Coordinates of C-alpha atoms in Angstrom, one line a residue:
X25 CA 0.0 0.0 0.0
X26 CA 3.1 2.3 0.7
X27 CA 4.1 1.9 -3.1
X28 CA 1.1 2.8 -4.4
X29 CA 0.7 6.1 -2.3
X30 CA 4.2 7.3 -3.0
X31 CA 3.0 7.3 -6.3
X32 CA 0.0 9.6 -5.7
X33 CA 1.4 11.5 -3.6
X34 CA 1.0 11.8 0.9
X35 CA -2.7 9.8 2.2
X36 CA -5.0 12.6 3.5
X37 CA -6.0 12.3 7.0
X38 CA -9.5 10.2 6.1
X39 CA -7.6 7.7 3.9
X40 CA -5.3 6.9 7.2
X41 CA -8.5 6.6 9.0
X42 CA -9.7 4.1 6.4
X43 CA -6.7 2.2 6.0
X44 CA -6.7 1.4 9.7
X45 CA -9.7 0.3 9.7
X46 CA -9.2 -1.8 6.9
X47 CA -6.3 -3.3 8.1
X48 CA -7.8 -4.4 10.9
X49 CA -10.7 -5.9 9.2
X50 CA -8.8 -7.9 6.8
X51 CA -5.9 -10.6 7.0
X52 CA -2.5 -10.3 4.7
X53 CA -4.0 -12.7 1.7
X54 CA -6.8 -10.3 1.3
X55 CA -7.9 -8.5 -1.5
X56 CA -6.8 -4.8 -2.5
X57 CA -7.3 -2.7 0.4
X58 CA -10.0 -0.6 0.9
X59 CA -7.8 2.4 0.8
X60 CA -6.4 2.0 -2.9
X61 CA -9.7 1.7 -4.3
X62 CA -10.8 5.0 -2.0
X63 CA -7.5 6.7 -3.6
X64 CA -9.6 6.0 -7.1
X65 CA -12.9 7.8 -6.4
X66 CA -11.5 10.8 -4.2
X67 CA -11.2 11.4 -0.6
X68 CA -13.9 9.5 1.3
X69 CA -16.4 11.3 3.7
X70 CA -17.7 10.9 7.2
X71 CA -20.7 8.4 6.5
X72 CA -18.4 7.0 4.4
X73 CA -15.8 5.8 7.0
X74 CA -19.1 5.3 9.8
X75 CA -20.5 2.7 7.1
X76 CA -17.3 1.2 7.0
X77 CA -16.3 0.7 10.5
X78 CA -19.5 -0.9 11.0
X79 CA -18.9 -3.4 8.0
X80 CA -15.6 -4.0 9.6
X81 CA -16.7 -5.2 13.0
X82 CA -19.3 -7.5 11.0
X83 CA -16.9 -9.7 9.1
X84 CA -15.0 -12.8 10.0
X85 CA -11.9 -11.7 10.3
X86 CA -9.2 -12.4 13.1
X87 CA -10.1 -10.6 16.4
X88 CA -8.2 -7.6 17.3
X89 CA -8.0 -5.5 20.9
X90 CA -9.8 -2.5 18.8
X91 CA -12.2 -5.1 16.8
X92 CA -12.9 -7.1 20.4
X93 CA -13.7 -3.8 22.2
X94 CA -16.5 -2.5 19.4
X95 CA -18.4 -5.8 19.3
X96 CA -18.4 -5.4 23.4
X97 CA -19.4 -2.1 22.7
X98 CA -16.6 -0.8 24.7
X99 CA -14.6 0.9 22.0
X100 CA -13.2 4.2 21.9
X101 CA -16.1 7.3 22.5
X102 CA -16.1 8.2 18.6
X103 CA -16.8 4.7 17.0
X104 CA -19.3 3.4 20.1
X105 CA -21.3 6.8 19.4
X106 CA -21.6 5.7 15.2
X107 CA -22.3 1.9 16.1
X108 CA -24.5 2.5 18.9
X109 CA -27.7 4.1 17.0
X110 CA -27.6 1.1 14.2
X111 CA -27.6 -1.4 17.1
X112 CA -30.7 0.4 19.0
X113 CA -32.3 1.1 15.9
X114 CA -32.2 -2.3 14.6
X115 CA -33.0 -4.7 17.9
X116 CA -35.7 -2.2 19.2
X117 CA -37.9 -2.5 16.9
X118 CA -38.1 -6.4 16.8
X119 CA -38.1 -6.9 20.8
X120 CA -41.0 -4.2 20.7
X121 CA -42.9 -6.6 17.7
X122 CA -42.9 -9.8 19.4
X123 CA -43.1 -8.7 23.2
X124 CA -46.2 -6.1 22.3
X125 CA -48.4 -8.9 20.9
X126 CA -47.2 -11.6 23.3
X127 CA -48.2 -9.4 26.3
X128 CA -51.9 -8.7 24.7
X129 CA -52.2 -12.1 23.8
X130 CA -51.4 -12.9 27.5
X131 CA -53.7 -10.1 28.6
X132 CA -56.7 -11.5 26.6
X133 CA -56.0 -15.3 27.6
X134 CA -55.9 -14.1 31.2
X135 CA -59.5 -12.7 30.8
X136 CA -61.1 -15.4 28.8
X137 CA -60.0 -17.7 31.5
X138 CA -61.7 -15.9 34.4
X139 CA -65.6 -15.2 33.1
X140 CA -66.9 -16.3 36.6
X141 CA -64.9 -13.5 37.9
X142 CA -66.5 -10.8 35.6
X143 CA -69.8 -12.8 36.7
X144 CA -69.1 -12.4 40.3
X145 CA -68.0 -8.6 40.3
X146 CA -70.9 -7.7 37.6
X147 CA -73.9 -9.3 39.6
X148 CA -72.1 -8.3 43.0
X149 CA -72.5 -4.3 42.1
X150 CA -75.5 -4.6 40.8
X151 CA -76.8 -6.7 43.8
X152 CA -75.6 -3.9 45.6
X153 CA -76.5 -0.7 44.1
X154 CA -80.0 -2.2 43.8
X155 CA -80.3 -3.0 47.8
X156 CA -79.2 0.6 48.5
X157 CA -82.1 1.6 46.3
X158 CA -84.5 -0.3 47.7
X159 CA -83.1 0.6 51.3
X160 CA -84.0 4.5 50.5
X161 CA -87.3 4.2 48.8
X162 CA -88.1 1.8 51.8
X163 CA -87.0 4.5 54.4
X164 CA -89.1 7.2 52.1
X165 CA -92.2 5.4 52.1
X166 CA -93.0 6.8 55.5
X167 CA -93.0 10.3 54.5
X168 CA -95.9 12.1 55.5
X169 CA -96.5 10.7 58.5
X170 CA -96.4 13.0 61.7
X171 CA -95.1 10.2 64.0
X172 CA -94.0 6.9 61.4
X173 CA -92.2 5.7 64.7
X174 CA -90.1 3.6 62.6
X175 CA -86.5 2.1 62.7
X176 CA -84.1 0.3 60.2
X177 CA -84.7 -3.1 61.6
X178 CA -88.9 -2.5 61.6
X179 CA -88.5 -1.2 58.2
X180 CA -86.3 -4.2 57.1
X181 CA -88.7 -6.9 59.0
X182 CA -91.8 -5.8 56.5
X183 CA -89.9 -7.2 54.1
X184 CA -90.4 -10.1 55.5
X185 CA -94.2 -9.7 56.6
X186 CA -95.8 -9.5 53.5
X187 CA -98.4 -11.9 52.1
X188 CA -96.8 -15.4 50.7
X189 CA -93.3 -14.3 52.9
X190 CA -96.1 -15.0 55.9
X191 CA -97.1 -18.3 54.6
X192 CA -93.5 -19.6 54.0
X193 CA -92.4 -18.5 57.4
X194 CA -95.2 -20.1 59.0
X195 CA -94.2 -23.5 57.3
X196 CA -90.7 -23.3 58.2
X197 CA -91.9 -22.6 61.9
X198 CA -94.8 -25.4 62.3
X199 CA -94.6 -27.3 59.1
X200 CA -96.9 -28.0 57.0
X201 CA -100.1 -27.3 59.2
X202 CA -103.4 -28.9 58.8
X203 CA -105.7 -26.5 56.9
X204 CA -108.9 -26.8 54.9
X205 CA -107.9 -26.1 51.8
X206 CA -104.4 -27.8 53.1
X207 CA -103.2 -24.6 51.6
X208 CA -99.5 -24.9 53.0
X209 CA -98.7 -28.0 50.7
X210 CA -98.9 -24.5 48.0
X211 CA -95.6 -23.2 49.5
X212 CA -92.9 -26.0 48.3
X213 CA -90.3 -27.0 51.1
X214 CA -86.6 -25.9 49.8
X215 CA -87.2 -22.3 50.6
X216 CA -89.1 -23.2 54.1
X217 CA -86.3 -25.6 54.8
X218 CA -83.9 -22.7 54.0
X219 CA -85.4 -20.8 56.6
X220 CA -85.4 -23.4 59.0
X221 CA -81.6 -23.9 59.2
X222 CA -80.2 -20.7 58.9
X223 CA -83.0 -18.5 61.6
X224 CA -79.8 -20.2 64.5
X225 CA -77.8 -18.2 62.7
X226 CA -79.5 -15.0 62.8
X227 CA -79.9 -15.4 66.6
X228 CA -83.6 -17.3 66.2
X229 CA -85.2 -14.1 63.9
X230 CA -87.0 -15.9 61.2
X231 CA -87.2 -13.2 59.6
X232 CA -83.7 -12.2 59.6
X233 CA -83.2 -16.1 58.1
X234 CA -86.0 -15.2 55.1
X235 CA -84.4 -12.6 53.7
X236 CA -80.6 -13.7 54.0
X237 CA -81.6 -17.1 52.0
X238 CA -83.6 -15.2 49.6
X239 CA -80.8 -12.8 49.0
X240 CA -78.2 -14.8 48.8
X241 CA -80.0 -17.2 46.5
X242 CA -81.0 -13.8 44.2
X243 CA -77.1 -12.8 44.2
X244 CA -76.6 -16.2 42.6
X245 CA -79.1 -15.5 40.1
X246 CA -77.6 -12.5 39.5
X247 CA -74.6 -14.4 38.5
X248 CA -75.3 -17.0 36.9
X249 CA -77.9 -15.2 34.6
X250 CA -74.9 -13.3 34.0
X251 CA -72.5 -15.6 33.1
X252 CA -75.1 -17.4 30.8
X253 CA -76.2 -14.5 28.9
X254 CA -72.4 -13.8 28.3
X255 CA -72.1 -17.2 27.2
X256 CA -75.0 -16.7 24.6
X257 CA -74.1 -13.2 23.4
X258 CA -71.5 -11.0 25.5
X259 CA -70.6 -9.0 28.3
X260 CA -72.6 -5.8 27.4
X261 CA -76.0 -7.8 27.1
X262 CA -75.0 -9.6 30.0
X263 CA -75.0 -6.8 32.5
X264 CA -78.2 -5.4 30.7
X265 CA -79.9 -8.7 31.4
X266 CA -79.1 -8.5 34.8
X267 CA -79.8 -5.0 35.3
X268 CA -83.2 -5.4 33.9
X269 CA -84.6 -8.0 35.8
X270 CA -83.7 -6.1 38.8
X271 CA -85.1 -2.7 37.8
X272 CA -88.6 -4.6 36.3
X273 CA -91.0 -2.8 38.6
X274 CA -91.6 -6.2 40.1
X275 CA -88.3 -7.3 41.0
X276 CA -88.1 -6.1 44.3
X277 CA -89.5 -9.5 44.7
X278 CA -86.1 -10.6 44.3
X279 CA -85.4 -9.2 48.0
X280 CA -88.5 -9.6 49.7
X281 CA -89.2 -13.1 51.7
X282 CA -90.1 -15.3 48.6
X283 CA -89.0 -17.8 46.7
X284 CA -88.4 -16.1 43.1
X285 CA -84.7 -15.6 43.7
X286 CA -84.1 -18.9 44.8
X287 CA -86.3 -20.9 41.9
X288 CA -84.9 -18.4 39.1
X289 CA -81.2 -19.0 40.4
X290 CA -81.3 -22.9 40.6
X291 CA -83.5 -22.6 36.8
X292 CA -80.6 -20.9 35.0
X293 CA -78.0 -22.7 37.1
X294 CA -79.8 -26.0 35.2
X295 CA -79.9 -24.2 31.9
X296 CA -76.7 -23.1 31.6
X297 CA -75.2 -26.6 33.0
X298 CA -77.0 -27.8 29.8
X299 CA -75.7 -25.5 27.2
X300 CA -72.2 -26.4 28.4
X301 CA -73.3 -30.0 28.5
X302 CA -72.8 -30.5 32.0
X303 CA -75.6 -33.0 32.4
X304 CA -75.3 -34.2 35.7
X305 CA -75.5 -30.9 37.3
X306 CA -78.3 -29.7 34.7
X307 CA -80.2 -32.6 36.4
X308 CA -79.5 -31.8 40.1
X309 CA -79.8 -27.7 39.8
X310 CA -83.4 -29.0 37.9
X311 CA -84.2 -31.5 40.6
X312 CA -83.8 -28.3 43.6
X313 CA -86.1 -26.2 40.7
X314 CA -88.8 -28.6 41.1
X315 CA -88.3 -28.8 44.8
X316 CA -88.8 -25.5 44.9
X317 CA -91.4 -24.6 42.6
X318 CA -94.0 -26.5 40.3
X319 CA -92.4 -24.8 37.3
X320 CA -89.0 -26.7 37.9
X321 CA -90.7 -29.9 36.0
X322 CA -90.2 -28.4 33.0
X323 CA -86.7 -28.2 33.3
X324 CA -87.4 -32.0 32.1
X325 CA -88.2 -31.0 28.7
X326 CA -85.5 -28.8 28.3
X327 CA -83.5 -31.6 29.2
X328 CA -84.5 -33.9 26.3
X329 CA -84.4 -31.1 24.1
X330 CA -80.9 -29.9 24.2
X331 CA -79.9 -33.7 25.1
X332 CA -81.5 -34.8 21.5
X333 CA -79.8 -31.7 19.9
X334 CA -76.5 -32.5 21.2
X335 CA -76.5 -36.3 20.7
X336 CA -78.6 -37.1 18.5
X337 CA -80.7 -40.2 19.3
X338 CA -77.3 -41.9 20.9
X339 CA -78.3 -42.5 24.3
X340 CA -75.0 -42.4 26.9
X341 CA -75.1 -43.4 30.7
X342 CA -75.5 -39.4 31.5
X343 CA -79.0 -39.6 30.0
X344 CA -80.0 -40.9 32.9
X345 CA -79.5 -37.6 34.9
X346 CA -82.4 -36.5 33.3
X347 CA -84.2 -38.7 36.8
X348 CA -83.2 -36.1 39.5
X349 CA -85.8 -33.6 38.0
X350 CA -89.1 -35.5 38.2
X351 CA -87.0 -37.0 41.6
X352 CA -87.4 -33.4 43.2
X353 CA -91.2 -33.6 42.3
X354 CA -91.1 -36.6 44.2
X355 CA -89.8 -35.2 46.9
X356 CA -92.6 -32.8 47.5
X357 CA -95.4 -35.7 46.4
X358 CA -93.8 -37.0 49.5
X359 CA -93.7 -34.5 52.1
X360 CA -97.9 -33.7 50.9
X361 CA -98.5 -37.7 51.6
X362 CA -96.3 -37.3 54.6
X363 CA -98.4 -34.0 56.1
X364 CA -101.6 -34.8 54.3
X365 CA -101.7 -38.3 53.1
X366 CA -102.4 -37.4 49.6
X367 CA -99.2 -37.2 47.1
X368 CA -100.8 -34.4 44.9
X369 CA -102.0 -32.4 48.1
X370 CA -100.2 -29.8 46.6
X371 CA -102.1 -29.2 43.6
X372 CA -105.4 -29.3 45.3
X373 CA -103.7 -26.6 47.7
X374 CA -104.2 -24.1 44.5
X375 CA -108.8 -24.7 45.0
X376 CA -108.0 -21.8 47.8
X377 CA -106.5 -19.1 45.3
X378 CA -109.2 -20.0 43.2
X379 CA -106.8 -22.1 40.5
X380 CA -108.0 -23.5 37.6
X381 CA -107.0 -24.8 34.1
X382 CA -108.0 -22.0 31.2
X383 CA -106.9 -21.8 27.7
X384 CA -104.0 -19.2 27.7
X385 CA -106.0 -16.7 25.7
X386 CA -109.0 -16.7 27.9
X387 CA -107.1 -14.7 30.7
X388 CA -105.7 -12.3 28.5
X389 CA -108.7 -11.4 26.8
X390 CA -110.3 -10.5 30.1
X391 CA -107.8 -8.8 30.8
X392 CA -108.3 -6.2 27.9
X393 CA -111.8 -6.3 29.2
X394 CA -111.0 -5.5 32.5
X395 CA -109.4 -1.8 31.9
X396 CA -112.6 -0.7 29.0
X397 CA -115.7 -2.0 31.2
X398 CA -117.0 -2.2 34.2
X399 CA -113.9 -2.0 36.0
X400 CA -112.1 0.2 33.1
X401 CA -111.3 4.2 32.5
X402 CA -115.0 5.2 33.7
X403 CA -114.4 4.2 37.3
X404 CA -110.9 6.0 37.1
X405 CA -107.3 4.4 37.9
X406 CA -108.2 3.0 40.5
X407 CA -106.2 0.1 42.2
X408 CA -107.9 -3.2 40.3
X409 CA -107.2 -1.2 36.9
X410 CA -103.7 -0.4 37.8
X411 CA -103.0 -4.0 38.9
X412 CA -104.6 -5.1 36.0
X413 CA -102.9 -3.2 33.6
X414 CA -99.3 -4.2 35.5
X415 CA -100.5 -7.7 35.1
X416 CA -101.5 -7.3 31.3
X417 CA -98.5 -5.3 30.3
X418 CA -95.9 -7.4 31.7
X419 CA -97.5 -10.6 29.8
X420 CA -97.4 -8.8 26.0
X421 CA -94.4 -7.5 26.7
X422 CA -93.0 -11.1 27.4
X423 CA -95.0 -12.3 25.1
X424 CA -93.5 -9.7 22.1
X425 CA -89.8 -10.4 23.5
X426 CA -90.1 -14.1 22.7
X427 CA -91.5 -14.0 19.3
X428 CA -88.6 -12.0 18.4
X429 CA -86.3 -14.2 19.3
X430 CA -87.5 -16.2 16.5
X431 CA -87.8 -12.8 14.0
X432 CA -86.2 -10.0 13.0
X433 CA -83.0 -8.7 13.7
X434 CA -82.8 -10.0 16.9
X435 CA -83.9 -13.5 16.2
X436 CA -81.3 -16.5 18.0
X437 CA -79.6 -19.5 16.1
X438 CA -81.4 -23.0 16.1
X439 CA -78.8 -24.1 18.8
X440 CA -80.0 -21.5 21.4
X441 CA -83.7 -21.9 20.6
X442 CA -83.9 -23.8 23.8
X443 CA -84.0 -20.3 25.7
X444 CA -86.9 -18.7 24.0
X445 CA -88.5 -22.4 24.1
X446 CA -88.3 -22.2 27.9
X447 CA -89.7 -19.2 28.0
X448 CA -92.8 -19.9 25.7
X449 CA -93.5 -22.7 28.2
X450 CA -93.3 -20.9 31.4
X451 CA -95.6 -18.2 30.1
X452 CA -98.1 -20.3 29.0
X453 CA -97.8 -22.1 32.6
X454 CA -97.9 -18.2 33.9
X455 CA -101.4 -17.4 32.3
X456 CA -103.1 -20.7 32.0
X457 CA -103.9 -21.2 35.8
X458 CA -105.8 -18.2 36.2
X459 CA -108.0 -17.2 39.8
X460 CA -112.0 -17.1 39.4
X461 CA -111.9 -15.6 43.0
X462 CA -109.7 -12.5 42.3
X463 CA -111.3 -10.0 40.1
X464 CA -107.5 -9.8 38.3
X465 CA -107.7 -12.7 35.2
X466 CA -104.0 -12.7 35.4
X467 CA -103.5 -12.6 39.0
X468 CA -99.4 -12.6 39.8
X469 CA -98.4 -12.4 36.2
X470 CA -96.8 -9.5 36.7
X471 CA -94.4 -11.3 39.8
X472 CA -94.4 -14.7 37.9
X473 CA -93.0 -13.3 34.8
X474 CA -89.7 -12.7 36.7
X475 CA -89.3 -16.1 35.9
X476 CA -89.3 -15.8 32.3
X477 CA -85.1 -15.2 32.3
X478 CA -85.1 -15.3 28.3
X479 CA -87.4 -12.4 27.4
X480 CA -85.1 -10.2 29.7
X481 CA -82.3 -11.7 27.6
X482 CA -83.8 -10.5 24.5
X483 CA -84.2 -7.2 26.2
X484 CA -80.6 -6.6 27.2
X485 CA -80.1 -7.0 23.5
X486 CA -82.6 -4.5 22.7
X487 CA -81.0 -2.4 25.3
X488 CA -77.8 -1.9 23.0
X489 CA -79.9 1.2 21.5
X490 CA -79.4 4.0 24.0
X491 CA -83.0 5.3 23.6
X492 CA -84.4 2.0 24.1
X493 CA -82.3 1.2 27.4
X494 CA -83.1 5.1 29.3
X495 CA -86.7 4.1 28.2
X496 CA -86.8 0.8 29.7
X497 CA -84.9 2.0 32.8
X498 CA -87.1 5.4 33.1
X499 CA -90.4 3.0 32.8
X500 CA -89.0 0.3 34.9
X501 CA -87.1 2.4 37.8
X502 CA -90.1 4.5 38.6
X503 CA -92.6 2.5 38.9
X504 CA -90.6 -0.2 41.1
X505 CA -90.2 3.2 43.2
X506 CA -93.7 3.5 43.4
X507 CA -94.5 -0.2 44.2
X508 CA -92.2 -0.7 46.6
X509 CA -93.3 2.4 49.0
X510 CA -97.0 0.6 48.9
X511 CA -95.8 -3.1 49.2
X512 CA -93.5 -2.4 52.7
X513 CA -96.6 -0.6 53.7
X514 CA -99.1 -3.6 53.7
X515 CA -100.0 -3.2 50.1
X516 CA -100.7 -6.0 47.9
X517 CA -98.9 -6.0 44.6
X518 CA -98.9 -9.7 42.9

């Protein structure tokens, strides 16, 4: 290299700098150095001699002190400060493009794998902001009074002292008593039994043991209604589901001493164990239903129906689970022979409510009568025309809910048409036992119809429009308001 510079005369200061660097980059075989050919095309400039240190410290030539330290990334100030940027611009990047989708990936696993948690926490606030709601309106319904004389444990006891809460109190107390009409066999035993065990641990206040079995039974509802519309659609209808059915204007049934919360808990619980082909558990949550209430039977159909959809006609040992629901009817035909020596004691219990077997329109048709003629707009809104038109109301409106789950926009698949199936049979259950000694032909629809889970499910999807959900919880929220303040006064509602 010294021969050919003496003939072009003394290297420039870059060409020295490149020559070093080639030098160390290359072994004594090597190929023309880098300098000679630089000599040819001019003097080289600054990104020039950057570019090529950092091609020097990537080829495979013989390690040197200067080459060692630049690959540590301990070389001199001036060469770490050039190589440095390349490095951070060129790892960066790629640690950021597999960590960033590995971490969201991680995220989103971590959530699909707890939905029972979203359950829990969903149905827990709402549980709760509806019990602080119902605690104020309760403490407001005195208002007006010069002396109400009232505390928070009176106040919280009428929630307990109200019509059917009465009659299941009295059997958990006594049993099932000897009556004319053997009316107790009515009031099925799990909730009674409920009572029974727990009023020790609320320091012998039966009361006390009502409500905290039918509140704990309606936070499970909460939940598992939740957890089973999320499974059928997603989160957002979930908590609309579950915020509706608390807000309908009868769902502060849901707190007071009855058995709704309890029957509509161990229902869905049997529901959803079906759609995830738990059968087992479908038929034990199904065999409680019916233990608790003479709608749980039907749970047995529902059985057969998503069994025969999911298997076919291939029968498999779980089929036989299908025998705890008709085994919790048995139970009850055996506590009525038990109490009353008759095994159907139960239904005959239904002659003192005036019970009978109608065709589903019949009710509803007197119904319409009900608010036009004798007892309609001429005689004012008075109380029979306001119930009646509560009771009415709440069976089109679950009536229109289920037909659109088989129309329209909002219609479901053919694999979840075992919700809107359960609901057709429940209503027509609801309004084809109708009272000839009430003067309302759909006496309790408006409190039975709580247990129609699926047309709330349809209107948590309905509830996606904004206008439609402030109208639903406008409608809904006030009147519960209104209800409430007469029911913890003594007032019948349904």
């Amino acid at each position: 290299m010294d021969a050919e510079r003496d003939g072009e005369g003394p290297p420039t200061m870059p060409q020295q700098v490149g020559e070093r660097a080639a030098a160390t980059s290359t072994s004594p075989p090597a190929t023309p150095p880098v300098g000679a050919e630089r000599d040819a095309e001019g003097t080289a400039t600054m990104p020039q001699q950057v570019g090529e240190r950092a091609a020097a410290t990537s080829t495979n030539a013989p390690a040197t002190p200067a080459t060692d330290a630049m690959q540590r990334g301990t070389a001199q100030p001036e060469r770490a400060g050039a190589a440095q940027p390349e490095r951070a611009g060129a790892a960066q990047p790629e640690r950021a493009g597999v960590s960033e989708p590995q971490r969201a990936g991680a995220t989103e696993a971590r959530r699909a794998d707890r939905p029972w948690r979203r359950a829990v926490l969903s149905g827990l606030g709402i549980f709760a902001a509806n019990k602080v709601g119902l605690a104020l309106v309760s403490a407001f319904a005195w208002v007006g009074e010069k002396r109400p004389n009232v505390t928070a444990s009176y106040i919280a006891a009428q929630w307990a002292a109200q019509w059917d809460s009465v009659w299941f109190r009295d059997v958990a107390k006594l049993g099932y008593y000897a009556d004319p009409y053997n009316a107790p066999a009515a009031f099925f035993p799990l909730y009674p039994a409920l009572i029974r065990l727990f009023t020790p641990l609320c320091f012998g206040k039966d009361w006390a043991a009502a409500l905290l079995v039918g509140n704990l039974a309606t936070l499970g509802a909460l939940i598992v209604l939740f957890r089973l519309t999320e499974h059928e659609f997603d989160k957002s209808t979930a908590g609309r589901t579950v915020f509706y059915l608390v807000a309908f204007p009868t769902g502060f049934f849901l707190t007071a001493a009855y058995n709704e919360g309890l029957f509509i808990g161990l229902m869905i619980a049997s529901v959803y164990c079906l759609r995830k082909q738990y059968w087992w558990w479908a038929g034990a949550f199904g065999g409680l239903a019916a233990f608790t209430r003479s709608a749980g039977i039907l749970l047995a159909g529902a059985f057969v129906y998503e069994y025969v959809r999911v298997n076919r006609l291939t029968l498999r040992r779980n089929v036989l689970a299908i025998l705890l629901i008709p085994l919790g009817a048995a139970g009850v035909s055996a506590v009525s022979l038990y109490y009353y020596h008759q095994p159907l004691a139960f239904l005959k219990a239904q002659r003192y409510w005036g019970r009978h077997l109608d065709w589903p329109w019949a009710p509803v048709l007197r119904g319409f009568k009900s608010l036009v003629t004798r007892h309609g707009l001429r005689f004012g809104f008075g109380d029979l025309w306001v119930h009646n038109l509560l009771e009415l109301a709440t069976v089109l409106l679950i009536v229109t809910t289920l037909v659109l789950t088989f129309v329209g926009p909002w219609k479901l698949r053919r694999d979840q048409w075992i919700l809107p199936i359960i609901g057709i049979v429940l209503t027509l259950l609801m309004i084809s036992f109708p009272s000839s000694h009430q003067p309302y032909p759909l006496y309790s629809a408006s409190r039975l119809g709580l247990e129609v889970f699926p047309a709330f499910m349809l209107l948590g999807r309905l509830g996606a429009r904004p206008v439609v959900d402030r109208t639903l919880l406008a409608l809904f929220l006030m009147q519960q308001g209104i209800l409430v303040a007469y029911f913890v006064r003594g007032g019948w509602v349904a």
